[in-house]
Amino acid sequence: MSEPAQSASSSLELSQRIEARWATIMFALIVMLLAIVVFTGVHWAAMPPSRVEVVDVKTLHLAGEFIESNLGTGIDPQGNVTVHMLAEQYAFHPHCIVVPEGVPVTFRATSGDVVHGFQIIGTNVNSMLVPGYVSTFIMTLNGVGERTMPCHEFCGVGHAAMWATVKVVPLATFEEMARKSRRLSCV
Ligand code: CUA
């Protein structure tokens, strides 16, 4: 065999070896991804999320806790301060939430259209508002004053302009307001 023929056959061997190695890596990757899919599916089915509350988006405005007259802050029959809030493109209802200082406040919020974000700057309140689901968390706000509450999930062209305000007032002021109205907002 002449020399050029020999080098041609050895380079063919080399390229076949490289190709086989990459094929093995790709195959291993596919197997790994499939294993992740199977594991996640089994894990999700075996351990579903502990607390999921659903709500019908189509009847939100007509009945239930998210009707317009029930939005805002109130004191529920158990004596807890509860905020009901609805997010829609591109506003939060109410646009300004009033809460008492130093008291645990239960927030219950949902979306009437697409996914929105609910975050109160300077606190660890940070949640997604997903249509069809109720997001709930309890938070004690300290320090009288106003806090900004921007939407932090991209929800459309008006996303950047979608924000609300949380006004923290002294407990006595809040109680005074609550005596006059069943549902409170800043105005
Ligand atoms: Cu609502 Cu972004």
Coordinates of N, CA and C and ligand atoms in Angstrom, one line a residue:
M1 N 0.8 -1.2 0.0 CA 0.0 0.0 0.0 C 0.9 1.3 0.0
S2 N 0.5 2.2 -0.9 CA 1.3 3.4 -0.9 C 1.0 4.3 0.3
E3 N 1.9 5.3 0.5 CA 1.7 6.1 1.8 C 0.4 6.9 1.8
P4 N 0.0 7.7 0.7 CA -1.2 8.5 0.8 C -2.4 7.6 1.1
A5 N -2.4 6.4 0.5 CA -3.6 5.5 0.7 C -3.7 5.1 2.2
Q6 N -2.5 4.8 2.8 CA -2.5 4.4 4.2 C -3.0 5.5 5.1
S7 N -2.6 6.8 4.8 CA -3.0 7.9 5.7 C -4.5 8.2 5.5
A8 N -5.0 7.9 4.3 CA -6.4 8.1 4.0 C -7.3 7.1 4.8
S9 N -6.8 5.9 4.9 CA -7.5 4.9 5.6 C -7.5 5.1 7.1
S10 N -6.3 5.7 7.6 CA -6.2 5.9 9.1 C -7.1 7.1 9.4
S11 N -7.2 8.1 8.5 CA -8.0 9.3 8.9 C -9.5 8.9 8.8
L12 N -9.8 7.9 8.0 CA -11.2 7.4 7.9 C -11.5 6.7 9.3
E13 N -10.6 6.0 9.7 CA -10.7 5.3 11.0 C -11.0 6.3 12.2
L14 N -10.1 7.3 12.1 CA -10.2 8.3 13.2 C -11.5 9.0 13.2
S15 N -12.0 9.4 12.0 CA -13.3 10.1 11.9 C -14.4 9.2 12.3
Q16 N -14.3 7.9 12.0 CA -15.4 7.0 12.5 C -15.4 6.8 14.0
R17 N -14.2 6.8 14.6 CA -14.1 6.7 16.0 C -14.7 7.9 16.7
I18 N -14.4 9.1 16.1 CA -15.0 10.4 16.7 C -16.5 10.4 16.6
E19 N -16.9 9.9 15.4 CA -18.4 9.9 15.2 C -19.1 8.9 16.2
A20 N -18.4 7.8 16.4 CA -19.0 6.8 17.3 C -19.1 7.4 18.7
R21 N -18.0 8.1 19.1 CA -18.0 8.7 20.4 C -19.1 9.7 20.6
W22 N -19.3 10.6 19.6 CA -20.3 11.6 19.7 C -21.7 11.0 19.7
A23 N -21.9 9.9 18.9 CA -23.2 9.2 18.9 C -23.5 8.7 20.3
T24 N -22.4 8.1 21.0 CA -22.6 7.6 22.3 C -23.0 8.7 23.3
I25 N -22.3 9.8 23.2 CA -22.7 10.9 24.1 C -24.1 11.4 23.9
M26 N -24.5 11.5 22.6 CA -25.9 12.0 22.3 C -26.9 11.0 22.8
F27 N -26.6 9.7 22.6 CA -27.5 8.7 23.1 C -27.7 8.7 24.6
A28 N -26.5 8.9 25.3 CA -26.6 9.0 26.8 C -27.4 10.2 27.2
L29 N -27.2 11.3 26.5 CA -28.0 12.6 26.8 C -29.5 12.3 26.7
I30 N -29.9 11.7 25.6 CA -31.3 11.4 25.4 C -31.8 10.5 26.5
V31 N -31.1 9.5 26.8 CA -31.5 8.5 27.9 C -31.6 9.3 29.2
M32 N -30.7 10.2 29.5 CA -30.7 11.0 30.7 C -32.0 11.9 30.7
L33 N -32.3 12.6 29.6 CA -33.4 13.5 29.6 C -34.7 12.7 29.7
L34 N -34.8 11.5 29.1 CA -36.0 10.7 29.3 C -36.1 10.2 30.7
A35 N -35.0 9.9 31.4 CA -35.0 9.5 32.8 C -35.6 10.6 33.6
I36 N -35.1 11.9 33.3 CA -35.6 13.0 34.1 C -37.1 13.2 33.9
V37 N -37.6 13.0 32.7 CA -39.0 13.2 32.4 C -39.8 12.1 33.2
V38 N -39.3 10.9 33.2 CA -40.0 9.8 33.9 C -40.0 10.1 35.4
F39 N -38.8 10.4 35.9 CA -38.6 10.7 37.4 C -39.6 11.8 37.8
T40 N -39.6 12.9 37.1 CA -40.4 14.1 37.5 C -41.9 13.7 37.5
G41 N -42.3 13.0 36.4 CA -43.7 12.5 36.3 C -44.1 11.7 37.5
V42 N -43.3 10.7 37.8 CA -43.6 9.8 38.9 C -43.5 10.6 40.3
H43 N -42.5 11.4 40.4 CA -42.4 12.2 41.7 C -43.6 13.1 41.9
W44 N -44.1 13.8 40.8 CA -45.2 14.7 40.8 C -46.5 13.9 41.2
A45 N -46.6 12.7 40.6 CA -47.8 11.9 40.9 C -47.8 11.4 42.3
A46 N -46.6 11.0 42.8 CA -46.5 10.5 44.1 C -46.6 11.5 45.2
M47 N -46.1 12.7 44.9 CA -46.2 13.8 45.9 C -46.7 15.1 45.3
P48 N -48.1 15.1 45.1 CA -48.7 16.3 44.6 C -48.6 17.5 45.5
P49 N -48.6 18.8 45.1 CA -48.5 19.9 46.0 C -49.6 19.8 47.0
S50 N -49.2 20.2 48.3 CA -50.1 20.0 49.4 C -51.4 20.9 49.4
R51 N -51.3 22.1 48.8 CA -52.4 23.0 48.9 C -52.6 23.7 47.6
V52 N -53.6 23.3 46.9 CA -53.9 24.0 45.6 C -55.4 24.4 45.7
E53 N -55.7 25.7 45.5 CA -57.0 26.2 45.6 C -57.4 26.7 44.2
V54 N -58.4 26.2 43.6 CA -58.8 26.6 42.3 C -60.0 27.5 42.3
V55 N -60.2 28.3 41.3 CA -61.3 29.2 41.2 C -61.7 29.4 39.7
D56 N -63.0 29.5 39.4 CA -63.4 29.6 38.0 C -63.3 31.0 37.5
V57 N -62.4 31.2 36.5 CA -62.1 32.5 36.0 C -63.3 33.1 35.3
K58 N -64.2 32.3 34.7 CA -65.3 32.8 34.0 C -66.4 33.4 34.9
T59 N -66.4 33.0 36.2 CA -67.4 33.5 37.1 C -66.9 34.4 38.2
L60 N -65.6 34.8 38.1 CA -64.9 35.6 39.1 C -65.6 36.8 39.4
H61 N -66.2 37.5 38.4 CA -66.8 38.8 38.6 C -68.2 38.7 39.1
L62 N -68.8 37.5 39.0 CA -70.2 37.3 39.2 C -70.5 36.8 40.6
A63 N -69.6 35.9 41.1 CA -69.9 35.3 42.4 C -68.6 34.9 43.1
G64 N -68.7 34.7 44.4 CA -67.5 34.3 45.2 C -66.8 35.5 45.8
E65 N -65.6 35.1 46.3 CA -64.9 36.1 47.1 C -64.2 37.2 46.2
F66 N -64.1 37.0 44.9 CA -63.4 38.0 44.1 C -64.3 39.0 43.3
I67 N -65.6 39.0 43.8 CA -66.5 40.0 43.2 C -66.1 41.4 43.6
E68 N -66.4 42.4 42.8 CA -65.9 43.8 43.0 C -66.1 44.3 44.4
S69 N -67.3 44.0 45.0 CA -67.6 44.6 46.3 C -66.8 43.9 47.4
N70 N -66.2 42.8 47.1 CA -65.4 42.1 48.2 C -63.9 42.3 48.0
L71 N -63.5 43.1 47.1 CA -62.1 43.4 46.9 C -61.6 44.4 47.9
G72 N -60.4 44.3 48.4 CA -59.8 45.2 49.3 C -59.6 44.5 50.6
T73 N -59.4 45.3 51.7 CA -59.0 44.7 53.0 C -60.3 44.7 53.9
G74 N -60.4 43.6 54.6 CA -61.5 43.5 55.5 C -61.1 42.6 56.7
I75 N -62.0 42.5 57.7 CA -61.8 41.6 58.8 C -62.8 40.5 58.7
D76 N -62.2 39.3 58.5 CA -63.1 38.1 58.3 C -63.8 37.7 59.6
P77 N -64.8 36.8 59.6 CA -65.6 36.4 60.8 C -64.7 35.9 61.9
Q78 N -63.5 35.4 61.6 CA -62.6 34.9 62.6 C -61.7 36.0 63.2
G79 N -61.9 37.2 62.7 CA -61.2 38.3 63.2 C -59.8 38.6 62.6
N80 N -59.5 37.8 61.5 CA -58.3 38.0 60.8 C -58.4 39.1 59.7
V81 N -57.3 39.8 59.5 CA -57.3 40.8 58.5 C -57.0 40.1 57.1
T82 N -57.9 40.2 56.2 CA -57.7 39.6 54.9 C -57.9 40.5 53.8
V83 N -56.9 40.4 52.8 CA -56.9 41.3 51.6 C -57.4 40.4 50.4
H84 N -58.4 40.8 49.7 CA -58.8 40.1 48.5 C -58.3 41.0 47.3
M85 N -57.6 40.4 46.4 CA -57.1 41.3 45.3 C -57.2 40.5 44.0
L86 N -57.6 41.3 42.9 CA -57.7 40.7 41.6 C -56.7 41.4 40.7
A87 N -56.0 40.7 39.9 CA -55.0 41.3 38.9 C -55.6 41.0 37.5
E88 N -55.6 42.1 36.7 CA -56.0 42.0 35.3 C -55.1 42.9 34.5
Q89 N -55.1 42.6 33.2 CA -54.3 43.4 32.3 C -54.9 44.8 32.3
Y90 N -54.3 45.9 32.8 CA -53.0 46.0 33.4 C -53.1 46.7 34.7
A91 N -53.8 46.2 35.6 CA -54.0 46.8 36.9 C -54.3 45.8 38.0
F92 N -54.1 46.2 39.2 CA -54.5 45.5 40.4 C -55.8 46.1 40.9
H93 N -56.7 45.3 41.4 CA -57.9 45.8 42.0 C -58.0 45.3 43.4
P94 N -57.9 46.2 44.5 CA -57.8 47.7 44.4 C -56.4 48.1 44.0
H95 N -56.3 49.3 43.5 CA -55.0 49.8 43.1 C -54.2 50.2 44.2
C96 N -54.8 50.5 45.4 CA -54.0 50.8 46.6 C -54.6 50.0 47.7
I97 N -53.8 49.2 48.4 CA -54.2 48.3 49.4 C -53.8 48.9 50.8
V98 N -54.8 49.0 51.7 CA -54.5 49.5 53.0 C -54.4 48.3 54.0
V99 N -53.3 48.2 54.8 CA -53.2 47.2 55.8 C -52.7 47.8 57.1
P100 N -53.1 47.1 58.3 CA -52.6 47.6 59.6 C -51.1 47.2 59.8
E101 N -50.4 48.0 60.6 CA -49.0 47.7 60.9 C -49.0 46.6 62.0
G102 N -48.0 45.7 61.8 CA -47.7 44.8 62.9 C -48.7 43.7 63.2
V103 N -49.6 43.5 62.2 CA -50.6 42.4 62.4 C -50.5 41.5 61.2
P104 N -50.6 40.2 61.5 CA -50.6 39.2 60.3 C -51.7 39.5 59.4
V105 N -51.4 39.7 58.1 CA -52.4 39.9 57.1 C -52.4 38.8 56.1
T106 N -53.6 38.2 55.8 CA -53.8 37.2 54.9 C -54.1 37.8 53.5
F107 N -53.3 37.5 52.5 CA -53.5 38.0 51.2 C -54.1 36.8 50.4
R108 N -55.2 37.1 49.7 CA -55.8 36.1 48.8 C -56.0 36.8 47.4
A109 N -55.3 36.3 46.4 CA -55.3 37.0 45.2 C -55.4 36.0 44.0
T110 N -55.9 36.5 42.9 CA -55.9 35.7 41.7 C -55.9 36.6 40.5
S111 N -55.9 36.0 39.3 CA -55.8 36.7 38.1 C -57.1 36.5 37.3
G112 N -57.5 37.5 36.6 CA -58.7 37.3 35.7 C -58.4 37.0 34.3
D113 N -57.1 37.1 33.9 CA -56.8 36.8 32.5 C -55.5 36.0 32.3
V114 N -54.3 36.6 32.4 CA -53.1 35.9 32.2 C -52.3 35.9 33.5
V115 N -51.1 35.3 33.4 CA -50.2 35.2 34.6 C -49.7 36.6 35.0
H116 N -49.9 37.0 36.2 CA -49.3 38.3 36.7 C -48.4 37.9 37.9
G117 N -47.6 38.9 38.3 CA -46.8 38.7 39.5 C -47.2 39.6 40.6
F118 N -47.0 39.2 41.8 CA -47.4 39.9 43.0 C -46.2 40.0 43.9
Q119 N -45.7 41.2 44.0 CA -44.5 41.4 44.9 C -44.6 42.7 45.6
I120 N -44.3 42.6 46.9 CA -44.3 43.9 47.7 C -42.9 44.2 48.0
I121 N -42.4 45.3 47.5 CA -41.0 45.7 47.6 C -40.6 45.8 49.0
G122 N -39.5 45.2 49.4 CA -39.0 45.3 50.8 C -39.5 44.2 51.7
T123 N -40.3 43.3 51.1 CA -40.8 42.2 51.9 C -40.5 40.9 51.2
N124 N -40.8 39.8 51.8 CA -40.6 38.5 51.0 C -41.9 38.0 50.4
V125 N -42.9 39.0 50.2 CA -44.1 38.6 49.5 C -43.7 38.6 48.0
N126 N -43.8 37.5 47.4 CA -43.4 37.3 46.0 C -44.1 36.1 45.5
S127 N -45.1 36.3 44.6 CA -45.9 35.2 44.2 C -46.3 35.4 42.7
M128 N -46.7 34.3 42.1 CA -47.3 34.4 40.8 C -48.8 34.4 41.0
L129 N -49.6 35.2 40.2 CA -51.0 35.1 40.2 C -51.4 34.4 38.9
V130 N -51.9 33.2 39.0 CA -52.2 32.4 37.9 C -53.7 32.3 37.7
P131 N -54.2 32.5 36.5 CA -55.7 32.4 36.3 C -56.2 31.0 36.7
G132 N -57.2 31.0 37.5 CA -57.8 29.6 37.8 C -57.3 29.2 39.2
Y133 N -56.3 29.9 39.8 CA -55.8 29.5 41.1 C -55.8 30.6 42.0
V134 N -55.9 30.4 43.3 CA -55.9 31.4 44.3 C -54.5 31.3 45.0
S135 N -53.8 32.5 45.0 CA -52.5 32.5 45.7 C -52.8 33.1 47.1
T136 N -52.3 32.4 48.1 CA -52.5 32.9 49.5 C -51.2 33.0 50.2
F137 N -51.0 34.0 51.0 CA -49.9 34.0 51.9 C -50.2 35.0 53.0
I138 N -49.5 34.8 54.1 CA -49.7 35.6 55.3 C -48.4 36.4 55.6
M139 N -48.6 37.7 55.8 CA -47.5 38.6 56.0 C -47.8 39.7 57.0
T140 N -46.8 39.9 57.9 CA -46.9 41.0 58.8 C -46.0 42.2 58.3
L141 N -46.6 43.3 58.1 CA -45.9 44.5 57.6 C -45.6 45.4 58.7
N142 N -44.3 45.7 58.8 CA -43.9 46.7 59.9 C -43.4 48.0 59.2
G143 N -43.7 49.0 59.9 CA -43.2 50.3 59.4 C -44.4 51.0 58.6
V144 N -44.9 52.1 59.2 CA -46.0 52.8 58.6 C -45.5 53.5 57.4
G145 N -46.3 53.5 56.3 CA -45.8 54.2 55.1 C -46.3 53.4 53.8
E146 N -45.8 53.9 52.7 CA -46.3 53.2 51.4 C -45.2 52.4 50.8
R147 N -45.7 51.2 50.3 CA -44.7 50.4 49.6 C -45.3 50.1 48.2
T148 N -44.3 49.9 47.3 CA -44.7 49.7 45.9 C -44.9 48.2 45.7
M149 N -45.9 47.9 44.8 CA -46.3 46.5 44.5 C -46.3 46.4 43.0
P150 N -45.2 46.1 42.4 CA -45.2 46.0 40.9 C -45.5 44.6 40.4
C151 N -46.1 44.5 39.2 CA -46.3 43.2 38.6 C -44.9 42.8 38.1
H152 N -44.5 41.6 38.4 CA -43.2 41.2 38.0 C -43.2 39.9 37.1
E153 N -44.3 39.7 36.5 CA -44.3 38.6 35.5 C -44.8 39.3 34.2
F154 N -44.0 39.1 33.1 CA -44.4 39.8 31.9 C -45.8 39.4 31.4
C155 N -46.7 40.4 31.3 CA -48.1 40.0 31.1 C -48.7 40.7 29.8
G156 N -47.9 41.4 29.1 CA -48.4 42.0 27.9 C -47.8 43.4 27.7
V157 N -48.3 44.1 26.7 CA -47.7 45.4 26.4 C -47.8 46.4 27.6
G158 N -48.8 46.3 28.4 CA -48.9 47.2 29.5 C -48.2 46.8 30.8
H159 N -47.4 45.7 30.7 CA -46.8 45.2 31.9 C -46.0 46.2 32.7
A160 N -45.2 47.0 32.1 CA -44.3 47.9 32.8 C -45.1 49.0 33.6
A161 N -46.4 49.2 33.2 CA -47.2 50.2 33.9 C -48.1 49.6 34.9
M162 N -48.0 48.3 35.1 CA -48.9 47.6 36.0 C -48.2 47.5 37.4
W163 N -48.8 48.3 38.3 CA -48.3 48.3 39.7 C -49.4 48.8 40.6
A164 N -49.2 48.6 41.9 CA -50.2 49.1 42.9 C -49.4 49.6 44.1
T165 N -50.1 50.0 45.1 CA -49.4 50.6 46.3 C -50.0 49.8 47.5
V166 N -49.1 49.6 48.5 CA -49.6 49.0 49.8 C -49.3 50.1 50.8
K167 N -50.4 50.5 51.5 CA -50.3 51.6 52.5 C -50.4 50.9 53.8
V168 N -49.3 51.0 54.6 CA -49.4 50.5 56.0 C -49.7 51.6 56.9
V169 N -50.8 51.3 57.7 CA -51.3 52.4 58.6 C -51.2 51.8 60.1
P170 N -51.2 52.7 61.1 CA -51.2 52.2 62.5 C -52.5 51.4 62.7
L171 N -52.3 50.4 63.6 CA -53.5 49.5 63.9 C -54.7 50.3 64.3
A172 N -54.5 51.3 65.1 CA -55.7 52.1 65.6 C -56.4 52.8 64.5
T173 N -55.6 53.3 63.5 CA -56.2 54.0 62.4 C -57.0 53.0 61.5
F174 N -56.4 51.8 61.4 CA -57.1 50.8 60.6 C -58.4 50.4 61.2
E175 N -58.4 50.2 62.5 CA -59.6 49.8 63.2 C -60.7 50.8 63.1
E176 N -60.2 52.1 63.2 CA -61.2 53.2 63.0 C -61.8 53.2 61.6
M177 N -61.0 52.9 60.6 CA -61.5 52.8 59.2 C -62.4 51.6 59.1
A178 N -62.0 50.5 59.7 CA -62.8 49.3 59.6 C -64.2 49.4 60.2
R179 N -64.3 50.3 61.2 CA -65.6 50.5 61.8 C -66.6 51.2 60.8
K180 N -66.0 51.9 59.9 CA -66.9 52.7 58.9 C -67.2 51.9 57.7
S181 N -66.3 51.0 57.3 CA -66.6 50.3 56.0 C -66.2 48.8 56.1
R182 N -66.9 48.0 55.4 CA -66.6 46.5 55.5 C -65.4 46.2 54.7
R183 N -65.2 46.9 53.6 CA -64.1 46.6 52.7 C -63.3 47.9 52.5
L184 N -62.0 47.8 52.8 CA -61.2 49.0 52.8 C -60.2 49.1 51.6
S185 N -60.0 50.2 51.1 CA -58.8 50.5 50.2 C -58.4 51.9 50.6
C186 N -57.4 52.5 49.9 CA -56.8 53.7 50.3 C -57.8 54.9 50.2
V187 N -58.7 54.8 49.3 CA -59.6 56.0 49.1 C -60.9 55.8 49.9
Ligands
CUA1 CU1 -49.3 42.1 35.1 CU2 -47.0 42.2 34.3

